[in-house]
mmCIF file with all atom_site columns, C-alpha atoms in Angstrom:
data_model
loop_
_atom_site.group_PDB
_atom_site.id
_atom_site.type_symbol
_atom_site.label_atom_id
_atom_site.label_alt_id
_atom_site.label_comp_id
_atom_site.label_asym_id
_atom_site.label_entity_id
_atom_site.label_seq_id
_atom_site.pdbx_PDB_ins_code
_atom_site.Cartn_x
_atom_site.Cartn_y
_atom_site.Cartn_z
_atom_site.occupancy
_atom_site.B_iso_or_equiv
_atom_site.pdbx_formal_charge
_atom_site.auth_seq_id
_atom_site.auth_comp_id
_atom_site.auth_asym_id
_atom_site.auth_atom_id
_atom_site.pdbx_PDB_model_num
ATOM 1   C CA . GLU Q 1 1   ? 17.200 105.819 135.314 1.00 0.00 ? 83  GLU Q CA 1
ATOM 2   C CA . ALA Q 1 2   ? 18.279 103.871 138.376 1.00 0.00 ? 84  ALA Q CA 1
ATOM 3   C CA . GLY Q 1 3   ? 18.747 100.146 137.871 1.00 0.00 ? 85  GLY Q CA 1
ATOM 4   C CA . VAL Q 1 4   ? 17.691 97.208  139.988 1.00 0.00 ? 86  VAL Q CA 1
ATOM 5   C CA . ALA Q 1 5   ? 19.271 97.499  143.423 1.00 0.00 ? 87  ALA Q CA 1
ATOM 6   C CA . GLN Q 1 6   ? 20.167 94.476  145.518 1.00 0.00 ? 88  GLN Q CA 1
ATOM 7   C CA . SER Q 1 7   ? 21.747 94.149  148.927 1.00 0.00 ? 89  SER Q CA 1
ATOM 8   C CA . PRO Q 1 8   ? 23.905 92.872  150.371 1.00 0.00 ? 90  PRO Q CA 1
ATOM 9   C CA . ARG Q 1 9   ? 26.419 92.085  147.631 1.00 0.00 ? 91  ARG Q CA 1
ATOM 10  C CA . TYR Q 1 10  ? 28.065 89.311  149.610 1.00 0.00 ? 92  TYR Q CA 1
ATOM 11  C CA . LYS Q 1 11  ? 27.025 87.206  152.586 1.00 0.00 ? 93  LYS Q CA 1
ATOM 12  C CA . ILE Q 1 12  ? 28.722 84.360  154.415 1.00 0.00 ? 94  ILE Q CA 1
ATOM 13  C CA . ILE Q 1 13  ? 26.716 82.366  156.944 1.00 0.00 ? 95  ILE Q CA 1
ATOM 14  C CA . GLU Q 1 14  ? 26.920 79.043  158.700 1.00 0.00 ? 96  GLU Q CA 1
ATOM 15  C CA . LYS Q 1 15  ? 24.533 76.259  157.804 1.00 0.00 ? 97  LYS Q CA 1
ATOM 16  C CA . ARG Q 1 16  ? 21.249 76.321  159.697 1.00 0.00 ? 98  ARG Q CA 1
ATOM 17  C CA . GLN Q 1 17  ? 21.440 80.097  160.045 1.00 0.00 ? 99  GLN Q CA 1
ATOM 18  C CA . SER Q 1 18  ? 18.951 82.408  158.369 1.00 0.00 ? 100 SER Q CA 1
ATOM 19  C CA . VAL Q 1 19  ? 19.592 85.116  155.793 1.00 0.00 ? 101 VAL Q CA 1
ATOM 20  C CA . ALA Q 1 20  ? 17.564 87.711  153.911 1.00 0.00 ? 102 ALA Q CA 1
ATOM 21  C CA . PHE Q 1 21  ? 18.157 89.460  150.620 1.00 0.00 ? 103 PHE Q CA 1
ATOM 22  C CA . TRP Q 1 22  ? 16.581 92.696  149.515 1.00 0.00 ? 104 TRP Q CA 1
ATOM 23  C CA . CYS Q 1 23  ? 15.668 93.930  146.035 1.00 0.00 ? 105 CYS Q CA 1
ATOM 24  C CA . ASN Q 1 24  ? 14.431 97.307  144.829 1.00 0.00 ? 106 ASN Q CA 1
ATOM 25  C CA . PRO Q 1 25  ? 13.246 97.014  141.216 1.00 0.00 ? 107 PRO Q CA 1
ATOM 26  C CA . ILE Q 1 26  ? 13.163 99.769  138.627 1.00 0.00 ? 108 ILE Q CA 1
ATOM 27  C CA . SER Q 1 27  ? 10.377 102.215 139.390 1.00 0.00 ? 109 SER Q CA 1
ATOM 28  C CA . GLY Q 1 28  ? 7.145  101.276 137.674 1.00 0.00 ? 110 GLY Q CA 1
ATOM 29  C CA . HIS Q 1 29  ? 8.162  97.706  136.841 1.00 0.00 ? 111 HIS Q CA 1
ATOM 30  C CA . ALA Q 1 30  ? 5.279  95.406  137.664 1.00 0.00 ? 112 ALA Q CA 1
ATOM 31  C CA . THR Q 1 31  ? 7.080  92.083  137.278 1.00 0.00 ? 113 THR Q CA 1
ATOM 32  C CA . LEU Q 1 32  ? 9.809  91.027  139.685 1.00 0.00 ? 114 LEU Q CA 1
ATOM 33  C CA . TYR Q 1 33  ? 11.832 87.804  139.470 1.00 0.00 ? 115 TYR Q CA 1
ATOM 34  C CA . TRP Q 1 34  ? 14.158 86.070  141.909 1.00 0.00 ? 116 TRP Q CA 1
ATOM 35  C CA . TYR Q 1 35  ? 16.650 83.660  140.338 1.00 0.00 ? 117 TYR Q CA 1
ATOM 36  C CA . GLN Q 1 36  ? 19.210 81.340  141.892 1.00 0.00 ? 118 GLN Q CA 1
ATOM 37  C CA . GLN Q 1 37  ? 22.477 80.969  139.946 1.00 0.00 ? 119 GLN Q CA 1
ATOM 38  C CA . ILE Q 1 38  ? 24.727 78.188  141.135 1.00 0.00 ? 120 ILE Q CA 1
ATOM 39  C CA . LEU Q 1 39  ? 28.343 78.470  140.007 1.00 0.00 ? 121 LEU Q CA 1
ATOM 40  C CA . GLY Q 1 40  ? 28.721 77.301  136.415 1.00 0.00 ? 122 GLY Q CA 1
ATOM 41  C CA . GLN Q 1 41  ? 24.981 77.060  135.773 1.00 0.00 ? 123 GLN Q CA 1
ATOM 42  C CA . GLY Q 1 42  ? 22.306 79.284  134.311 1.00 0.00 ? 124 GLY Q CA 1
ATOM 43  C CA . PRO Q 1 43  ? 19.842 81.235  136.439 1.00 0.00 ? 125 PRO Q CA 1
ATOM 44  C CA . LYS Q 1 44  ? 16.976 79.167  137.812 1.00 0.00 ? 126 LYS Q CA 1
ATOM 45  C CA . LEU Q 1 45  ? 13.687 80.916  138.566 1.00 0.00 ? 127 LEU Q CA 1
ATOM 46  C CA . LEU Q 1 46  ? 12.706 80.733  142.227 1.00 0.00 ? 128 LEU Q CA 1
ATOM 47  C CA . ILE Q 1 47  ? 9.708  83.034  142.298 1.00 0.00 ? 129 ILE Q CA 1
ATOM 48  C CA . GLN Q 1 48  ? 7.980  85.559  140.078 1.00 0.00 ? 130 GLN Q CA 1
ATOM 49  C CA . PHE Q 1 49  ? 5.722  88.400  141.229 1.00 0.00 ? 131 PHE Q CA 1
ATOM 50  C CA . GLN Q 1 50  ? 3.269  90.463  139.248 1.00 0.00 ? 132 GLN Q CA 1
ATOM 51  C CA . ASN Q 1 51  ? 2.766  93.589  141.355 1.00 0.00 ? 133 ASN Q CA 1
ATOM 52  C CA . ASN Q 1 52  ? 2.438  92.064  144.833 1.00 0.00 ? 134 ASN Q CA 1
ATOM 53  C CA . GLY Q 1 53  ? 0.932  88.757  143.739 1.00 0.00 ? 135 GLY Q CA 1
ATOM 54  C CA . VAL Q 1 54  ? 2.856  85.530  143.145 1.00 0.00 ? 136 VAL Q CA 1
ATOM 55  C CA . VAL Q 1 55  ? 2.698  84.302  139.538 1.00 0.00 ? 137 VAL Q CA 1
ATOM 56  C CA . ASP Q 1 56  ? 5.038  81.321  139.793 1.00 0.00 ? 138 ASP Q CA 1
ATOM 57  C CA . ASP Q 1 57  ? 6.769  79.808  142.809 1.00 0.00 ? 139 ASP Q CA 1
ATOM 58  C CA . SER Q 1 58  ? 6.840  76.221  141.583 1.00 0.00 ? 140 SER Q CA 1
ATOM 59  C CA . GLN Q 1 59  ? 10.621 75.900  142.031 1.00 0.00 ? 141 GLN Q CA 1
ATOM 60  C CA . LEU Q 1 60  ? 10.863 77.659  145.387 1.00 0.00 ? 142 LEU Q CA 1
ATOM 61  C CA . PRO Q 1 61  ? 11.826 75.226  148.200 1.00 0.00 ? 143 PRO Q CA 1
ATOM 62  C CA . LYS Q 1 62  ? 9.013  76.362  150.421 1.00 0.00 ? 144 LYS Q CA 1
ATOM 63  C CA . ASP Q 1 63  ? 10.186 74.461  153.462 1.00 0.00 ? 145 ASP Q CA 1
ATOM 64  C CA . ARG Q 1 64  ? 13.105 76.881  153.781 1.00 0.00 ? 146 ARG Q CA 1
ATOM 65  C CA . PHE Q 1 65  ? 12.673 79.730  151.303 1.00 0.00 ? 147 PHE Q CA 1
ATOM 66  C CA . SER Q 1 66  ? 10.120 82.510  151.477 1.00 0.00 ? 148 SER Q CA 1
ATOM 67  C CA . ALA Q 1 67  ? 9.631  85.743  149.587 1.00 0.00 ? 149 ALA Q CA 1
ATOM 68  C CA . GLU Q 1 68  ? 7.367  88.713  149.713 1.00 0.00 ? 150 GLU Q CA 1
ATOM 69  C CA . ARG Q 1 69  ? 6.841  91.865  147.739 1.00 0.00 ? 151 ARG Q CA 1
ATOM 70  C CA . LEU Q 1 70  ? 5.418  94.644  149.814 1.00 0.00 ? 152 LEU Q CA 1
ATOM 71  C CA . LYS Q 1 71  ? 3.041  97.060  148.100 1.00 0.00 ? 153 LYS Q CA 1
ATOM 72  C CA . GLY Q 1 72  ? 4.190  95.763  144.741 1.00 0.00 ? 154 GLY Q CA 1
ATOM 73  C CA . VAL Q 1 73  ? 7.594  97.460  144.991 1.00 0.00 ? 155 VAL Q CA 1
ATOM 74  C CA . ASP Q 1 74  ? 10.517 96.145  147.100 1.00 0.00 ? 156 ASP Q CA 1
ATOM 75  C CA . SER Q 1 75  ? 10.978 92.450  147.646 1.00 0.00 ? 157 SER Q CA 1
ATOM 76  C CA . THR Q 1 76  ? 12.709 90.298  150.232 1.00 0.00 ? 158 THR Q CA 1
ATOM 77  C CA . LEU Q 1 77  ? 13.886 86.709  149.804 1.00 0.00 ? 159 LEU Q CA 1
ATOM 78  C CA . LYS Q 1 78  ? 14.599 84.739  152.977 1.00 0.00 ? 160 LYS Q CA 1
ATOM 79  C CA . ILE Q 1 79  ? 16.280 81.416  153.615 1.00 0.00 ? 161 ILE Q CA 1
ATOM 80  C CA . GLN Q 1 80  ? 15.742 79.711  156.960 1.00 0.00 ? 162 GLN Q CA 1
ATOM 81  C CA . PRO Q 1 81  ? 17.552 77.472  157.753 1.00 0.00 ? 163 PRO Q CA 1
ATOM 82  C CA . ALA Q 1 82  ? 20.303 77.613  155.137 1.00 0.00 ? 164 ALA Q CA 1
ATOM 83  C CA . LYS Q 1 83  ? 21.982 74.511  153.727 1.00 0.00 ? 165 LYS Q CA 1
ATOM 84  C CA . LEU Q 1 84  ? 25.370 74.142  152.100 1.00 0.00 ? 166 LEU Q CA 1
ATOM 85  C CA . GLU Q 1 85  ? 23.715 73.660  148.688 1.00 0.00 ? 167 GLU Q CA 1
ATOM 86  C CA . ASP Q 1 86  ? 22.130 77.111  148.949 1.00 0.00 ? 168 ASP Q CA 1
ATOM 87  C CA . SER Q 1 87  ? 25.534 78.627  148.143 1.00 0.00 ? 169 SER Q CA 1
ATOM 88  C CA . ALA Q 1 88  ? 24.856 80.609  144.969 1.00 0.00 ? 170 ALA Q CA 1
ATOM 89  C CA . VAL Q 1 89  ? 24.290 84.055  143.526 1.00 0.00 ? 171 VAL Q CA 1
ATOM 90  C CA . TYR Q 1 90  ? 20.741 85.302  144.028 1.00 0.00 ? 172 TYR Q CA 1
ATOM 91  C CA . LEU Q 1 91  ? 19.624 87.543  141.205 1.00 0.00 ? 173 LEU Q CA 1
ATOM 92  C CA . CYS Q 1 92  ? 16.709 89.921  141.210 1.00 0.00 ? 174 CYS Q CA 1
ATOM 93  C CA . ALA Q 1 93  ? 15.253 91.185  137.952 1.00 0.00 ? 175 ALA Q CA 1
ATOM 94  C CA . SER Q 1 94  ? 12.311 93.347  136.951 1.00 0.00 ? 176 SER Q CA 1
ATOM 95  C CA . SER Q 1 95  ? 10.409 94.095  133.775 1.00 0.00 ? 177 SER Q CA 1
ATOM 96  C CA . PHE Q 1 96  ? 7.854  96.696  132.839 1.00 0.00 ? 178 PHE Q CA 1
ATOM 97  C CA . GLN Q 1 97  ? 4.829  94.694  131.876 1.00 0.00 ? 179 GLN Q CA 1
ATOM 98  C CA . PRO Q 1 98  ? 3.718  91.292  130.691 1.00 0.00 ? 180 PRO Q CA 1
ATOM 99  C CA . GLY Q 1 99  ? 3.641  90.864  126.977 1.00 0.00 ? 181 GLY Q CA 1
ATOM 100 C CA . LYS Q 1 100 ? 5.784  90.003  124.066 1.00 0.00 ? 182 LYS Q CA 1
ATOM 101 C CA . ALA Q 1 101 ? 9.519  90.179  124.705 1.00 0.00 ? 183 ALA Q CA 1
ATOM 102 C CA . PRO Q 1 102 ? 9.722  92.685  127.562 1.00 0.00 ? 184 PRO Q CA 1
ATOM 103 C CA . GLU Q 1 103 ? 13.318 93.248  128.558 1.00 0.00 ? 185 GLU Q CA 1
ATOM 104 C CA . ALA Q 1 104 ? 14.218 92.054  132.040 1.00 0.00 ? 186 ALA Q CA 1
ATOM 105 C CA . PHE Q 1 105 ? 16.722 94.217  133.928 1.00 0.00 ? 187 PHE Q CA 1
ATOM 106 C CA . PHE Q 1 106 ? 18.966 92.492  136.438 1.00 0.00 ? 188 PHE Q CA 1
ATOM 107 C CA . GLY Q 1 107 ? 20.626 93.619  139.632 1.00 0.00 ? 189 GLY Q CA 1
ATOM 108 C CA . GLN Q 1 108 ? 24.240 92.718  140.396 1.00 0.00 ? 190 GLN Q CA 1
ATOM 109 C CA . GLY Q 1 109 ? 23.174 89.860  142.614 1.00 0.00 ? 191 GLY Q CA 1
ATOM 110 C CA . THR Q 1 110 ? 23.943 88.716  146.124 1.00 0.00 ? 192 THR Q CA 1
ATOM 111 C CA . ARG Q 1 111 ? 26.623 86.073  146.455 1.00 0.00 ? 193 ARG Q CA 1
ATOM 112 C CA . LEU Q 1 112 ? 25.768 83.734  149.335 1.00 0.00 ? 194 LEU Q CA 1
ATOM 113 C CA . THR Q 1 113 ? 28.299 81.327  150.796 1.00 0.00 ? 195 THR Q CA 1
ATOM 114 C CA . VAL Q 1 114 ? 27.052 78.791  153.332 1.00 0.00 ? 196 VAL Q CA 1
ATOM 115 C CA . VAL Q 1 115 ? 29.812 77.160  155.374 1.00 0.00 ? 197 VAL Q CA 1
ATOM 116 C CA . GLY M 2 1   ? 8.340  72.195  130.137 1.00 0.00 ? 235 GLY M CA 1
ATOM 117 C CA . ASP M 2 2   ? 10.277 74.865  128.305 1.00 0.00 ? 236 ASP M CA 1
ATOM 118 C CA . SER M 2 3   ? 14.050 74.525  128.185 1.00 0.00 ? 237 SER M CA 1
ATOM 119 C CA . VAL M 2 4   ? 17.144 76.051  126.596 1.00 0.00 ? 238 VAL M CA 1
ATOM 120 C CA . THR M 2 5   ? 20.336 74.168  125.752 1.00 0.00 ? 239 THR M CA 1
ATOM 121 C CA . GLN M 2 6   ? 23.640 75.869  125.060 1.00 0.00 ? 240 GLN M CA 1
ATOM 122 C CA . MET M 2 7   ? 27.020 74.551  124.086 1.00 0.00 ? 241 MET M CA 1
ATOM 123 C CA . GLU M 2 8   ? 29.274 74.071  127.045 1.00 0.00 ? 242 GLU M CA 1
ATOM 124 C CA . GLY M 2 9   ? 32.302 76.236  127.521 1.00 0.00 ? 243 GLY M CA 1
ATOM 125 C CA . PRO M 2 10  ? 34.718 77.554  128.076 1.00 0.00 ? 244 PRO M CA 1
ATOM 126 C CA . VAL M 2 11  ? 35.309 78.778  124.563 1.00 0.00 ? 245 VAL M CA 1
ATOM 127 C CA . THR M 2 12  ? 38.805 80.208  124.179 1.00 0.00 ? 246 THR M CA 1
ATOM 128 C CA . LEU M 2 13  ? 39.589 82.344  121.156 1.00 0.00 ? 247 LEU M CA 1
ATOM 129 C CA . SER M 2 14  ? 42.226 84.720  119.917 1.00 0.00 ? 248 SER M CA 1
ATOM 130 C CA . GLU M 2 15  ? 41.365 88.331  119.221 1.00 0.00 ? 249 GLU M CA 1
ATOM 131 C CA . GLU M 2 16  ? 39.714 88.885  115.797 1.00 0.00 ? 250 GLU M CA 1
ATOM 132 C CA . ALA M 2 17  ? 38.583 85.256  115.602 1.00 0.00 ? 251 ALA M CA 1
ATOM 133 C CA . PHE M 2 18  ? 35.021 84.257  114.624 1.00 0.00 ? 252 PHE M CA 1
ATOM 134 C CA . LEU M 2 19  ? 32.722 83.299  117.482 1.00 0.00 ? 253 LEU M CA 1
ATOM 135 C CA . THR M 2 20  ? 29.697 81.007  117.378 1.00 0.00 ? 254 THR M CA 1
ATOM 136 C CA . ILE M 2 21  ? 27.742 79.889  120.426 1.00 0.00 ? 255 ILE M CA 1
ATOM 137 C CA . ASN M 2 22  ? 25.031 77.337  119.720 1.00 0.00 ? 256 ASN M CA 1
ATOM 138 C CA . CYS M 2 23  ? 21.630 77.579  121.382 1.00 0.00 ? 257 CYS M CA 1
ATOM 139 C CA . THR M 2 24  ? 18.580 75.390  120.880 1.00 0.00 ? 258 THR M CA 1
ATOM 140 C CA . TYR M 2 25  ? 15.271 75.500  122.659 1.00 0.00 ? 259 TYR M CA 1
ATOM 141 C CA . THR M 2 26  ? 12.216 73.419  123.443 1.00 0.00 ? 260 THR M CA 1
ATOM 142 C CA . ALA M 2 27  ? 8.967  75.267  123.929 1.00 0.00 ? 261 ALA M CA 1
ATOM 143 C CA . THR M 2 28  ? 5.348  75.196  122.939 1.00 0.00 ? 262 THR M CA 1
ATOM 144 C CA . GLY M 2 29  ? 3.859  78.137  121.122 1.00 0.00 ? 263 GLY M CA 1
ATOM 145 C CA . TYR M 2 30  ? 5.905  81.048  119.863 1.00 0.00 ? 264 TYR M CA 1
ATOM 146 C CA . PRO M 2 31  ? 8.473  82.225  122.387 1.00 0.00 ? 265 PRO M CA 1
ATOM 147 C CA . SER M 2 32  ? 10.698 85.254  122.042 1.00 0.00 ? 266 SER M CA 1
ATOM 148 C CA . LEU M 2 33  ? 14.420 84.563  122.211 1.00 0.00 ? 267 LEU M CA 1
ATOM 149 C CA . PHE M 2 34  ? 17.193 86.489  123.911 1.00 0.00 ? 268 PHE M CA 1
ATOM 150 C CA . TRP M 2 35  ? 20.912 86.551  124.453 1.00 0.00 ? 269 TRP M CA 1
ATOM 151 C CA . TYR M 2 36  ? 22.086 88.000  127.764 1.00 0.00 ? 270 TYR M CA 1
ATOM 152 C CA . VAL M 2 37  ? 25.715 88.695  128.656 1.00 0.00 ? 271 VAL M CA 1
ATOM 153 C CA . GLN M 2 38  ? 27.368 88.721  132.070 1.00 0.00 ? 272 GLN M CA 1
ATOM 154 C CA . TYR M 2 39  ? 30.703 90.514  132.270 1.00 0.00 ? 273 TYR M CA 1
ATOM 155 C CA . PRO M 2 40  ? 32.983 89.715  135.222 1.00 0.00 ? 274 PRO M CA 1
ATOM 156 C CA . GLY M 2 41  ? 31.620 91.151  138.446 1.00 0.00 ? 275 GLY M CA 1
ATOM 157 C CA . GLU M 2 42  ? 28.462 92.495  136.814 1.00 0.00 ? 276 GLU M CA 1
ATOM 158 C CA . GLY M 2 43  ? 24.828 91.506  136.494 1.00 0.00 ? 277 GLY M CA 1
ATOM 159 C CA . LEU M 2 44  ? 23.171 90.094  133.407 1.00 0.00 ? 278 LEU M CA 1
ATOM 160 C CA . GLN M 2 45  ? 22.368 92.539  130.644 1.00 0.00 ? 279 GLN M CA 1
ATOM 161 C CA . LEU M 2 46  ? 20.402 92.097  127.463 1.00 0.00 ? 280 LEU M CA 1
ATOM 162 C CA . LEU M 2 47  ? 22.599 91.711  124.382 1.00 0.00 ? 281 LEU M CA 1
ATOM 163 C CA . LEU M 2 48  ? 19.987 91.130  121.677 1.00 0.00 ? 282 LEU M CA 1
ATOM 164 C CA . LYS M 2 49  ? 16.556 89.659  121.067 1.00 0.00 ? 283 LYS M CA 1
ATOM 165 C CA . ALA M 2 50  ? 14.225 88.310  118.378 1.00 0.00 ? 284 ALA M CA 1
ATOM 166 C CA . THR M 2 51  ? 10.480 88.025  118.717 1.00 0.00 ? 285 THR M CA 1
ATOM 167 C CA . LYS M 2 52  ? 9.415  85.859  115.763 1.00 0.00 ? 286 LYS M CA 1
ATOM 168 C CA . ALA M 2 53  ? 10.706 83.339  113.269 1.00 0.00 ? 287 ALA M CA 1
ATOM 169 C CA . ASP M 2 54  ? 13.387 84.589  110.855 1.00 0.00 ? 288 ASP M CA 1
ATOM 170 C CA . ASP M 2 55  ? 13.939 87.764  112.908 1.00 0.00 ? 289 ASP M CA 1
ATOM 171 C CA . LYS M 2 56  ? 17.595 88.712  113.311 1.00 0.00 ? 290 LYS M CA 1
ATOM 172 C CA . GLY M 2 57  ? 18.707 90.405  116.490 1.00 0.00 ? 291 GLY M CA 1
ATOM 173 C CA . SER M 2 58  ? 21.945 92.379  116.448 1.00 0.00 ? 292 SER M CA 1
ATOM 174 C CA . ASN M 2 59  ? 23.992 94.524  118.821 1.00 0.00 ? 293 ASN M CA 1
ATOM 175 C CA . LYS M 2 60  ? 27.677 95.377  119.365 1.00 0.00 ? 294 LYS M CA 1
ATOM 176 C CA . GLY M 2 61  ? 28.656 93.306  116.339 1.00 0.00 ? 295 GLY M CA 1
ATOM 177 C CA . PHE M 2 62  ? 26.814 90.216  117.593 1.00 0.00 ? 296 PHE M CA 1
ATOM 178 C CA . GLU M 2 63  ? 23.984 88.632  115.598 1.00 0.00 ? 297 GLU M CA 1
ATOM 179 C CA . ALA M 2 64  ? 21.502 85.805  116.078 1.00 0.00 ? 298 ALA M CA 1
ATOM 180 C CA . THR M 2 65  ? 18.674 84.605  113.826 1.00 0.00 ? 299 THR M CA 1
ATOM 181 C CA . TYR M 2 66  ? 15.506 82.978  115.160 1.00 0.00 ? 300 TYR M CA 1
ATOM 182 C CA . ARG M 2 67  ? 15.209 79.665  113.280 1.00 0.00 ? 301 ARG M CA 1
ATOM 183 C CA . LYS M 2 68  ? 11.909 78.013  114.078 1.00 0.00 ? 302 LYS M CA 1
ATOM 184 C CA . GLU M 2 69  ? 12.512 75.030  111.801 1.00 0.00 ? 303 GLU M CA 1
ATOM 185 C CA . THR M 2 70  ? 15.624 74.062  113.762 1.00 0.00 ? 304 THR M CA 1
ATOM 186 C CA . THR M 2 71  ? 14.474 75.632  117.091 1.00 0.00 ? 305 THR M CA 1
ATOM 187 C CA . SER M 2 72  ? 17.777 77.464  117.267 1.00 0.00 ? 306 SER M CA 1
ATOM 188 C CA . PHE M 2 73  ? 19.128 80.924  118.045 1.00 0.00 ? 307 PHE M CA 1
ATOM 189 C CA . HIS M 2 74  ? 22.892 80.714  117.542 1.00 0.00 ? 308 HIS M CA 1
ATOM 190 C CA . LEU M 2 75  ? 25.005 83.719  118.514 1.00 0.00 ? 309 LEU M CA 1
ATOM 191 C CA . GLU M 2 76  ? 27.761 84.887  116.153 1.00 0.00 ? 310 GLU M CA 1
ATOM 192 C CA . LYS M 2 77  ? 30.371 87.609  115.991 1.00 0.00 ? 311 LYS M CA 1
ATOM 193 C CA . GLY M 2 78  ? 32.767 88.012  113.132 1.00 0.00 ? 312 GLY M CA 1
ATOM 194 C CA . SER M 2 79  ? 35.758 89.457  114.989 1.00 0.00 ? 313 SER M CA 1
ATOM 195 C CA . VAL M 2 80  ? 35.928 89.218  118.774 1.00 0.00 ? 314 VAL M CA 1
ATOM 196 C CA . GLN M 2 81  ? 37.817 91.520  121.106 1.00 0.00 ? 315 GLN M CA 1
ATOM 197 C CA . VAL M 2 82  ? 39.306 90.909  124.540 1.00 0.00 ? 316 VAL M CA 1
ATOM 198 C CA . SER M 2 83  ? 36.440 92.978  125.961 1.00 0.00 ? 317 SER M CA 1
ATOM 199 C CA . ASP M 2 84  ? 33.980 90.326  124.726 1.00 0.00 ? 318 ASP M CA 1
ATOM 200 C CA . SER M 2 85  ? 35.237 87.933  127.394 1.00 0.00 ? 319 SER M CA 1
ATOM 201 C CA . ALA M 2 86  ? 32.128 87.136  129.422 1.00 0.00 ? 320 ALA M CA 1
ATOM 202 C CA . VAL M 2 87  ? 29.475 84.514  130.066 1.00 0.00 ? 321 VAL M CA 1
ATOM 203 C CA . TYR M 2 88  ? 26.694 84.413  127.477 1.00 0.00 ? 322 TYR M CA 1
ATOM 204 C CA . PHE M 2 89  ? 23.198 83.131  128.270 1.00 0.00 ? 323 PHE M CA 1
ATOM 205 C CA . CYS M 2 90  ? 20.519 82.163  125.794 1.00 0.00 ? 324 CYS M CA 1
ATOM 206 C CA . ALA M 2 91  ? 16.966 82.596  127.083 1.00 0.00 ? 325 ALA M CA 1
ATOM 207 C CA . LEU M 2 92  ? 13.378 82.278  125.949 1.00 0.00 ? 326 LEU M CA 1
ATOM 208 C CA . HIS M 2 93  ? 10.329 84.255  126.977 1.00 0.00 ? 327 HIS M CA 1
ATOM 209 C CA . LYS M 2 94  ? 6.739  83.097  126.935 1.00 0.00 ? 328 LYS M CA 1
ATOM 210 C CA . ALA M 2 95  ? 4.137  85.847  126.938 1.00 0.00 ? 329 ALA M CA 1
ATOM 211 C CA . ALA M 2 96  ? 1.717  83.553  128.758 1.00 0.00 ? 330 ALA M CA 1
ATOM 212 C CA . GLY M 2 97  ? 2.846  83.917  132.341 1.00 0.00 ? 331 GLY M CA 1
ATOM 213 C CA . ASN M 2 98  ? 5.652  86.334  131.387 1.00 0.00 ? 332 ASN M CA 1
ATOM 214 C CA . LYS M 2 99  ? 8.130  83.528  132.026 1.00 0.00 ? 333 LYS M CA 1
ATOM 215 C CA . LEU M 2 100 ? 11.858 83.877  131.253 1.00 0.00 ? 334 LEU M CA 1
ATOM 216 C CA . THR M 2 101 ? 13.875 80.625  131.038 1.00 0.00 ? 335 THR M CA 1
ATOM 217 C CA . PHE M 2 102 ? 17.676 80.522  130.744 1.00 0.00 ? 336 PHE M CA 1
ATOM 218 C CA . GLY M 2 103 ? 20.215 78.123  129.338 1.00 0.00 ? 337 GLY M CA 1
ATOM 219 C CA . GLY M 2 104 ? 23.271 77.068  131.308 1.00 0.00 ? 338 GLY M CA 1
ATOM 220 C CA . GLY M 2 105 ? 25.568 79.758  129.967 1.00 0.00 ? 339 GLY M CA 1
ATOM 221 C CA . THR M 2 106 ? 28.747 79.647  127.885 1.00 0.00 ? 340 THR M CA 1
ATOM 222 C CA . ARG M 2 107 ? 31.947 81.237  129.134 1.00 0.00 ? 341 ARG M CA 1
ATOM 223 C CA . VAL M 2 108 ? 33.994 82.935  126.419 1.00 0.00 ? 342 VAL M CA 1
ATOM 224 C CA . LEU M 2 109 ? 37.603 83.930  126.922 1.00 0.00 ? 343 LEU M CA 1
ATOM 225 C CA . VAL M 2 110 ? 39.282 86.060  124.273 1.00 0.00 ? 344 VAL M CA 1
ATOM 226 C CA . LYS M 2 111 ? 43.079 86.227  124.414 1.00 0.00 ? 345 LYS M CA 1
ATOM 227 C CA . PRO M 2 112 ? 45.108 89.066  122.905 1.00 0.00 ? 346 PRO M CA 1
#
């Protein structure tokens, strides 16, 4: 079974530029999460999709971050314009269905450096 | 809101030493509890889980028991190996909203 695919693995941009990250979850997984992991900290949820609908985006900085999940499959997270404090690893995860203790599968992440 | 607190690292051990990583949580209702591990250069992967009070999760020699009375889910391993060097994350899951919340992570370094 293929895992969660993310691209690119690394990205370096200047502040005020824009950047986009792509995630392909495991086939058939209805729930998709985007997390931000700043160095030395735990993952922080940015946005959660159930199929192609947003379940939780309460911690997404909507003035600069946006995300979409087309047809309930692939997802894209965009930052525009980027700030220095956006430097982090962006993790995508997916799980099969809502319910008790579903396992979330994570991609390898995209490491973003804003200079 | 829900939260998870872990002991800060790094934790440095010698091979074959006993490892404990403390984790406590704050949540309403009855969350499920997880330990995820992140090896260098890799993504997070599930290590073990427990879905109700007094459940014990175990995998690869690691164990953790869901203690509702102390709201804790401490991770233990009796004899660590160099290959256990990684960052360990405690997490809780709420079925309502399918929400997964992580602690800050604990880096473990095992020296030969």
